[in-house]
Short mmCIF file of C-alpha atoms in Angstrom, two decimals:
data_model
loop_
_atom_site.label_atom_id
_atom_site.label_comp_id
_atom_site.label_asym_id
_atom_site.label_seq_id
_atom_site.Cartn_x
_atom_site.Cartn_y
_atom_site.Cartn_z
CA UNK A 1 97.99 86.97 105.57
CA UNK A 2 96.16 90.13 104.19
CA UNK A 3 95.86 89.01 100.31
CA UNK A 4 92.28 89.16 99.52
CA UNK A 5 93.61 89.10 95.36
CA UNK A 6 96.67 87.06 94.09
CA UNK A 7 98.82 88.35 91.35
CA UNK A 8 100.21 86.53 88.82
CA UNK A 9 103.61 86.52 87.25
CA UNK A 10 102.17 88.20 83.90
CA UNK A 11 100.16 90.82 85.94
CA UNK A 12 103.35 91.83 87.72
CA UNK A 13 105.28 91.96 85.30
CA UNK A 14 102.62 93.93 82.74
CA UNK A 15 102.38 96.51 85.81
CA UNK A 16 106.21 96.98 86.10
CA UNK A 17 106.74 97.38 82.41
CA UNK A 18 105.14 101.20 82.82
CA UNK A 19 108.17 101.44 85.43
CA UNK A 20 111.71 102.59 85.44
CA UNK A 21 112.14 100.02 88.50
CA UNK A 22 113.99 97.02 86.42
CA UNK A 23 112.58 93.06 85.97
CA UNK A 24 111.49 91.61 89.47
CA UNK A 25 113.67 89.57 91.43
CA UNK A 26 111.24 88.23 94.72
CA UNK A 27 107.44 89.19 95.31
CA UNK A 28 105.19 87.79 98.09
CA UNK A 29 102.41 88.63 100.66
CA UNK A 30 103.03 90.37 103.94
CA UNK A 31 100.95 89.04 106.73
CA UNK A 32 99.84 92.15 108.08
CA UNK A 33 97.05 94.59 108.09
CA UNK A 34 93.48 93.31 107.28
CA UNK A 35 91.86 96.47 104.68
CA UNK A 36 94.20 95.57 101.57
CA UNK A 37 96.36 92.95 99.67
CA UNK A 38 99.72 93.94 100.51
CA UNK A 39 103.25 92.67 98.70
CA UNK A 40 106.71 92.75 99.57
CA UNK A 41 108.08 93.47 96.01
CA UNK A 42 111.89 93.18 94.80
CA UNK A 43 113.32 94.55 91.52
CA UNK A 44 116.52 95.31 90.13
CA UNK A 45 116.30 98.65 91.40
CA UNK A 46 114.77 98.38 95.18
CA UNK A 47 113.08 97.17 97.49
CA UNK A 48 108.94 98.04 97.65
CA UNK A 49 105.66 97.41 98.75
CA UNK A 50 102.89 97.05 96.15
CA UNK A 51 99.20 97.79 97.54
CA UNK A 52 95.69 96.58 96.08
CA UNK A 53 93.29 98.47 97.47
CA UNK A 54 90.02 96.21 98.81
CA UNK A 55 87.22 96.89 101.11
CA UNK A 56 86.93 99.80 102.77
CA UNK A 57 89.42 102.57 100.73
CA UNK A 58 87.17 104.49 97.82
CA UNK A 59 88.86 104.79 94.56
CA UNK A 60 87.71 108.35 94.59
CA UNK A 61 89.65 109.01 98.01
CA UNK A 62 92.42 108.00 97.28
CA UNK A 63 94.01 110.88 95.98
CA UNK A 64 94.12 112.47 98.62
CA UNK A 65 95.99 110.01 100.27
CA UNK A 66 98.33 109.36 98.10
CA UNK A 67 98.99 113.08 97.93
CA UNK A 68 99.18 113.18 101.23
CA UNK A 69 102.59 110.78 101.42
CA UNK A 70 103.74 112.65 98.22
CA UNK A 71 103.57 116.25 100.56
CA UNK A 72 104.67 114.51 103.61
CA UNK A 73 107.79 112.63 102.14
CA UNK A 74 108.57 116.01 100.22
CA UNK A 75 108.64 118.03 103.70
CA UNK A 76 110.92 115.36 105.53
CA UNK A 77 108.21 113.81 107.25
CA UNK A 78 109.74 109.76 107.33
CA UNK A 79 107.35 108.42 105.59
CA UNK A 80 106.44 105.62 102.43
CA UNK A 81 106.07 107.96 99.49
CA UNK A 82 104.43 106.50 96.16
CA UNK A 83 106.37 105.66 93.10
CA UNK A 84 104.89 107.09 89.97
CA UNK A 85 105.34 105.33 86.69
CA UNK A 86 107.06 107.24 83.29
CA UNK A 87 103.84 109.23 82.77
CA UNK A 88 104.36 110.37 86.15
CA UNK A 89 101.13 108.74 88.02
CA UNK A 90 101.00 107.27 91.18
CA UNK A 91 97.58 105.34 91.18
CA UNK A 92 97.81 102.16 88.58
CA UNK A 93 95.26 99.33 88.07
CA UNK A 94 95.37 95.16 89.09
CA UNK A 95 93.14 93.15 87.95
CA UNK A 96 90.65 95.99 88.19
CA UNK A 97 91.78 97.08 91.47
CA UNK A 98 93.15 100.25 92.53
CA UNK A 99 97.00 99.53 93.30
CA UNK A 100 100.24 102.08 94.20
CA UNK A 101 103.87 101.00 94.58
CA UNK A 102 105.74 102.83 97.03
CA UNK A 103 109.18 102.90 98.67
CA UNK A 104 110.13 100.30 101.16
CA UNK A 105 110.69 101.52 104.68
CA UNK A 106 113.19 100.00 107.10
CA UNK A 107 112.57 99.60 110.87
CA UNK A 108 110.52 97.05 112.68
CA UNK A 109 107.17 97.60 114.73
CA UNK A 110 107.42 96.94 118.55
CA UNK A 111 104.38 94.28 119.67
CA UNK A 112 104.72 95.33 123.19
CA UNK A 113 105.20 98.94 123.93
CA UNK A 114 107.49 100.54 126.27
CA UNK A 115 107.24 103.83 127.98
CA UNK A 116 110.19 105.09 125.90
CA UNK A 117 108.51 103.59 123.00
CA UNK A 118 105.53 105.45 123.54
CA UNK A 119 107.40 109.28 124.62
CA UNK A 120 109.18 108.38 120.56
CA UNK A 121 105.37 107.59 119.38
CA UNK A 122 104.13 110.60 120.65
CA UNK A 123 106.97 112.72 119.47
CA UNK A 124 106.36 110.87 115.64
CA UNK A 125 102.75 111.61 115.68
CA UNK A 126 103.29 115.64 116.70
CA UNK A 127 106.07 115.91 114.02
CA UNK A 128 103.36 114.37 111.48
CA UNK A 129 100.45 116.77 112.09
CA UNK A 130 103.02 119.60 111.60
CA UNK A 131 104.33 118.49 108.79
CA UNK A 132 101.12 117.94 107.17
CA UNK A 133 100.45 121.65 108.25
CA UNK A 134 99.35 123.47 104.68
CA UNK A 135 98.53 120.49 102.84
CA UNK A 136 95.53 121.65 100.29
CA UNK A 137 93.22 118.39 100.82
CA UNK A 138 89.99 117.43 102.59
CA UNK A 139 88.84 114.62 103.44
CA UNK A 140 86.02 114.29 106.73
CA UNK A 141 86.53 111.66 108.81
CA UNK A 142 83.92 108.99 107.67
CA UNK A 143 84.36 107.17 110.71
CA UNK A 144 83.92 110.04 113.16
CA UNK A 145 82.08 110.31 115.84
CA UNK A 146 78.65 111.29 113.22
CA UNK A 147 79.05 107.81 112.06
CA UNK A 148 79.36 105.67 115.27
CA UNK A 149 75.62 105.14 115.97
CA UNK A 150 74.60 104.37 112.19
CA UNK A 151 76.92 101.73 111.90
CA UNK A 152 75.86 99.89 114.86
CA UNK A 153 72.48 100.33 114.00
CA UNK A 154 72.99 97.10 111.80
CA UNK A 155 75.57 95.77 114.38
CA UNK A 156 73.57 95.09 117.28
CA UNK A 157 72.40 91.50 116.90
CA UNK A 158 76.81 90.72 116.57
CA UNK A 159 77.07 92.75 119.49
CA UNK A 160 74.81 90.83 121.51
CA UNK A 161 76.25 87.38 120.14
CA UNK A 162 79.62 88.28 121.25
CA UNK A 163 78.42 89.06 124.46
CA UNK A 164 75.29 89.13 125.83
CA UNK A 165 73.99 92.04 126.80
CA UNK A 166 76.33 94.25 125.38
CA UNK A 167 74.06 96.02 122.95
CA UNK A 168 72.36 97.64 125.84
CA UNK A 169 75.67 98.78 127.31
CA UNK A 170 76.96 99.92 123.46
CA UNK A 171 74.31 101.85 123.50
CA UNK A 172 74.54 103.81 126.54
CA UNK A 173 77.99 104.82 125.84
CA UNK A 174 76.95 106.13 122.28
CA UNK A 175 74.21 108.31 123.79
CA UNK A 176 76.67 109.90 126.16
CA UNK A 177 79.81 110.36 123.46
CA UNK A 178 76.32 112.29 121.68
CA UNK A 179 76.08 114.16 124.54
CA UNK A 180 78.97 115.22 125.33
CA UNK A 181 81.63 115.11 121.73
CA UNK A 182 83.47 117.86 122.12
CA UNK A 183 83.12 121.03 119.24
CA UNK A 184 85.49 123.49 118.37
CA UNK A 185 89.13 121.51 119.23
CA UNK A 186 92.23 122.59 116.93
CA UNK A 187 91.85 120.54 113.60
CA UNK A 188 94.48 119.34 110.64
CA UNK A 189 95.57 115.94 109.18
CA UNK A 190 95.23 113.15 111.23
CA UNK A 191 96.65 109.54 110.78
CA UNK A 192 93.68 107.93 112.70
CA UNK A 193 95.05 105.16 113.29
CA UNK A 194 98.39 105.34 114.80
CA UNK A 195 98.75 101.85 115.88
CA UNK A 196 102.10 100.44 116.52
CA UNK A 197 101.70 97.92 113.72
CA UNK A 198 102.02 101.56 111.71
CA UNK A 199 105.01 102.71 112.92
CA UNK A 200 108.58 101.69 112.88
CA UNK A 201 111.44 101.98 114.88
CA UNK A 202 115.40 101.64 114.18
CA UNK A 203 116.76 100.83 117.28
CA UNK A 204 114.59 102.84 120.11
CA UNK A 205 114.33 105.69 117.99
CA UNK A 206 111.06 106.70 115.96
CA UNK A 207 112.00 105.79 112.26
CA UNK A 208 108.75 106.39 110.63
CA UNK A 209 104.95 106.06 109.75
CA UNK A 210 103.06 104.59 107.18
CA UNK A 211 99.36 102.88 106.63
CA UNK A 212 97.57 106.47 105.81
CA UNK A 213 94.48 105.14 104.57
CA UNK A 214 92.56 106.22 107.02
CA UNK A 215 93.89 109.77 107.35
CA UNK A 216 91.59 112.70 107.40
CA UNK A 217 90.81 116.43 108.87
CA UNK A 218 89.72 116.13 112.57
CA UNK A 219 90.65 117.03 115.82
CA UNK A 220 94.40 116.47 116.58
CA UNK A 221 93.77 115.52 119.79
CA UNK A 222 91.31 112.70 118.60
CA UNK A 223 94.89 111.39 117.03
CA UNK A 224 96.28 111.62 120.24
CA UNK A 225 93.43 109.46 121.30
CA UNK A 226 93.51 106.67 119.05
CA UNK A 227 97.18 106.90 119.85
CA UNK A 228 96.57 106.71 123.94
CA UNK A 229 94.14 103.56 123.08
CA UNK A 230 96.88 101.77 120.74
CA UNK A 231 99.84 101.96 122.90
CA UNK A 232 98.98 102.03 126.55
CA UNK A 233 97.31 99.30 127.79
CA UNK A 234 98.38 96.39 128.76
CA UNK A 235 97.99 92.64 127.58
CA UNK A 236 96.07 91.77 130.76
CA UNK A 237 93.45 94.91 130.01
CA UNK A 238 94.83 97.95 132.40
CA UNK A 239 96.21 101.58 131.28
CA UNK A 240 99.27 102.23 131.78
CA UNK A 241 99.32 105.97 133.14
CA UNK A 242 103.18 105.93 133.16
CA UNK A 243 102.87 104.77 129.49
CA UNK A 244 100.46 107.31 128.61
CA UNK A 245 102.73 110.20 130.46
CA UNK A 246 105.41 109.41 128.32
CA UNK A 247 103.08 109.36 124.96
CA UNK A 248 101.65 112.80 125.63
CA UNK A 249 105.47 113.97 126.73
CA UNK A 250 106.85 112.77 123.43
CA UNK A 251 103.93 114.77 121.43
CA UNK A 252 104.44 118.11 123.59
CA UNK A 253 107.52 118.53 122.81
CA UNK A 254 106.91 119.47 119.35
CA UNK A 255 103.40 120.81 120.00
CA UNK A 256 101.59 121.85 123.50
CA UNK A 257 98.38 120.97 124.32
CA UNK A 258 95.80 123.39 124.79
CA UNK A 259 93.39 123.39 127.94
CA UNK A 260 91.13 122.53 126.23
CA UNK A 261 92.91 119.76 124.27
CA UNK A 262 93.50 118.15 127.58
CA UNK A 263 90.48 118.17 128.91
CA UNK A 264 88.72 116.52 126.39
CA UNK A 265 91.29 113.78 126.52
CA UNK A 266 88.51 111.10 128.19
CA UNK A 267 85.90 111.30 125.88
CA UNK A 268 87.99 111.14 123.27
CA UNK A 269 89.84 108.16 123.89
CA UNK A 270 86.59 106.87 124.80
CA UNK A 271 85.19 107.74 121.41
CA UNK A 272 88.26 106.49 119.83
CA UNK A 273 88.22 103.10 121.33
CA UNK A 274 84.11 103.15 120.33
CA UNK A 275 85.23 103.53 116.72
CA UNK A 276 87.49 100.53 116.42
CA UNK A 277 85.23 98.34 118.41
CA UNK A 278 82.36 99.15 115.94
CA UNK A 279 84.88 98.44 112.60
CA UNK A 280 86.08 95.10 114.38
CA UNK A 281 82.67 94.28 114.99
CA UNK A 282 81.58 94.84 111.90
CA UNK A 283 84.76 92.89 110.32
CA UNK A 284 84.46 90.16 112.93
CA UNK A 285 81.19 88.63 110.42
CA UNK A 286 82.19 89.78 106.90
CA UNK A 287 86.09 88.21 106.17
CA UNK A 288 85.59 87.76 102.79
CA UNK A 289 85.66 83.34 102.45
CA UNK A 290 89.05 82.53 101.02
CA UNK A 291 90.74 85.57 101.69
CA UNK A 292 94.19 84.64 104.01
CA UNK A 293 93.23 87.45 106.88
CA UNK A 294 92.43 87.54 110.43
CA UNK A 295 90.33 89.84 111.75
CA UNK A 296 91.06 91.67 114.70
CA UNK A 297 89.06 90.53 118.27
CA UNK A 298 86.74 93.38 118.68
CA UNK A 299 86.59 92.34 122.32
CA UNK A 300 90.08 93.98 122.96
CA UNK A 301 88.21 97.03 122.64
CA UNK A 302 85.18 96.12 124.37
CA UNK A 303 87.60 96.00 127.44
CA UNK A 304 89.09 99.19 126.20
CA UNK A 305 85.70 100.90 126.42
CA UNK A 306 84.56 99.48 129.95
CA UNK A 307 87.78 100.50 131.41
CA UNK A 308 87.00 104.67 129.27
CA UNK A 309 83.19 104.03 131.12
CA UNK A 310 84.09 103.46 134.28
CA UNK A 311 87.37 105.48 134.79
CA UNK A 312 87.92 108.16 132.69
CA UNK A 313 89.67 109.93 135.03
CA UNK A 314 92.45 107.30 133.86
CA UNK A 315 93.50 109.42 130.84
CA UNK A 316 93.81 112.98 133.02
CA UNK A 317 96.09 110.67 135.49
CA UNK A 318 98.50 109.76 132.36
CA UNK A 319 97.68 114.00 131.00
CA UNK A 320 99.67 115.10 134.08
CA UNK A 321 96.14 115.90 135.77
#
């Protein structure tokens, strides 16, 4: 489970007294996610989720995310949008911590992907980078392509003890995203990491997207990236082109690629599937000791980046190339 802080009945119940949401009826831990404490919370008014920021998430940035699902929620985008308390503020303290209630969403993530889950993906993730179209804030991607080869500057003796060799071959591949990152793509709000453990459906249908602590201003076709990486393959490794067709379908239908959008496809969902081997890796070594998580394998993306090395040509296949 992703609790890295416990709550106690007094410390709920002290939070929920600068609330118009009624006494609480249930609260417990959800096990997902692995960047903050996350609670199923039940009052007499609703149903919510209650968030303690940990790790990664900078009390200073969060803002702008928290803004951000204000302005998406407020321009139909289905979304978890923040509760604020009498004196009208989202962000609130725990023990310290950083913490935000927000609305409970109803749906359920799909483990395993189909094609028509991935053409509704793809249609969820255009219909968010329009909607977030004229939102006012900033924030650069801190885990952009800039940031890759500093962070596994202090990775490499993990790398090599999770495989051997693979710092060499890490290497290479961050010398030629260096090379050969693309400039000047179409930018806005990302998500940047469009997972399908951050979206739900009702039924087969798209139903929503949450988990925007990561969101920044970068390429939109970077999202589309990250997305390709997250939904398409398969358990036993491979890409699923058909998969991937249906993905990038989904998304054009709200908002066509550009030529040069789709050519840069490869490298960037070899970039993107750089950056969350680098974050595993570096999480793979530094789970707090007593916190109820499990870290994600960073070898799932080690096997995402060999098959982006040696076949790029994968990712035009599934562009309609």
């Amino acid at each position: 489970m992703a609790v890295y802080t416990d709550i106690t009945d007094e410390e709920l119940t002290l939070l929920l007294a600068d609330f118009d949401l009624g006494a609480p009826t249930a609260f417990k831990g959800i096990a997902e996610g692995v960047e903050n404490s996350n609670f199923l919370l039940e009052t007499e008014a609703g149903r919510y989720i209650l968030t303690v920021y940990e790790k990664r998430v900078r009390e200073d940035e969060l803002p702008f995310f928290l803004d951000l699902m204000r302005w998406l929620a407020d321009h139909d985008y289905p979304s978890a949008a923040p509760v604020p308390n009498r004196a009208g503020q989202m962000l609130q303290r725990v023990r310290g911590k950083p913490a935000v209630i927000v609305e409970f969403l109803t749906g359920l993530s799909v483990r395993r992907p189909t094609a028509a889950h991935c053409r509704e993906a793809g249609e969820g993730l255009a219909r968010l980078h329009l909607a977030a179209q004229g939102f006012p804030g900033r924030r650069a991607n801190d885990l952009g392509q800039a940031a890759w080869a500093p962070l596994f500057a202090r990775l490499g003796d993990e790398a090599e003890a999770l495989k051997p060799g693979l710092a060499a071959v890490i290497q290479g591949d961050l010398d030629h995203l260096a090379a050969h990152w693309p400039k000047g793509l179409p930018e806005g709000i990302i998500h940047a990491d469009f997972f399908p453990d951050n979206v739900f459906f009702q039924g087969p249908k798209f139903a929503a997207a949450f988990d925007f602590y990561f969101a920044c201003v970068d390429a939109l076709a970077y999202d589309i990236a990250v997305a390709l990486n997250a939904w398409c393959f398969e358990p036993d490794g491979s890409f699923n082109i058909t998969s991937a067709r249906a993905l990038l379908t989904g998304y054009e239908r709200h908002r066509p690629l550009s030529d040069a959008e789709r050519a840069a496809l490869p490298i960037l969902a070899h970039g993107a599937a750089m950056r969350f081997f680098l974050t595993r890796l570096n999480d793979w070594g530094a789970t707090p000791a007593g916190a109820l998580v499990r870290p994600k394998d960073p070898l799932e993306y080690e096997r995402k980046l060999a098959v982006h090395r040696e076949a790029p040509d994968l990712v035009l296949f599934g562009a309609g190339a």
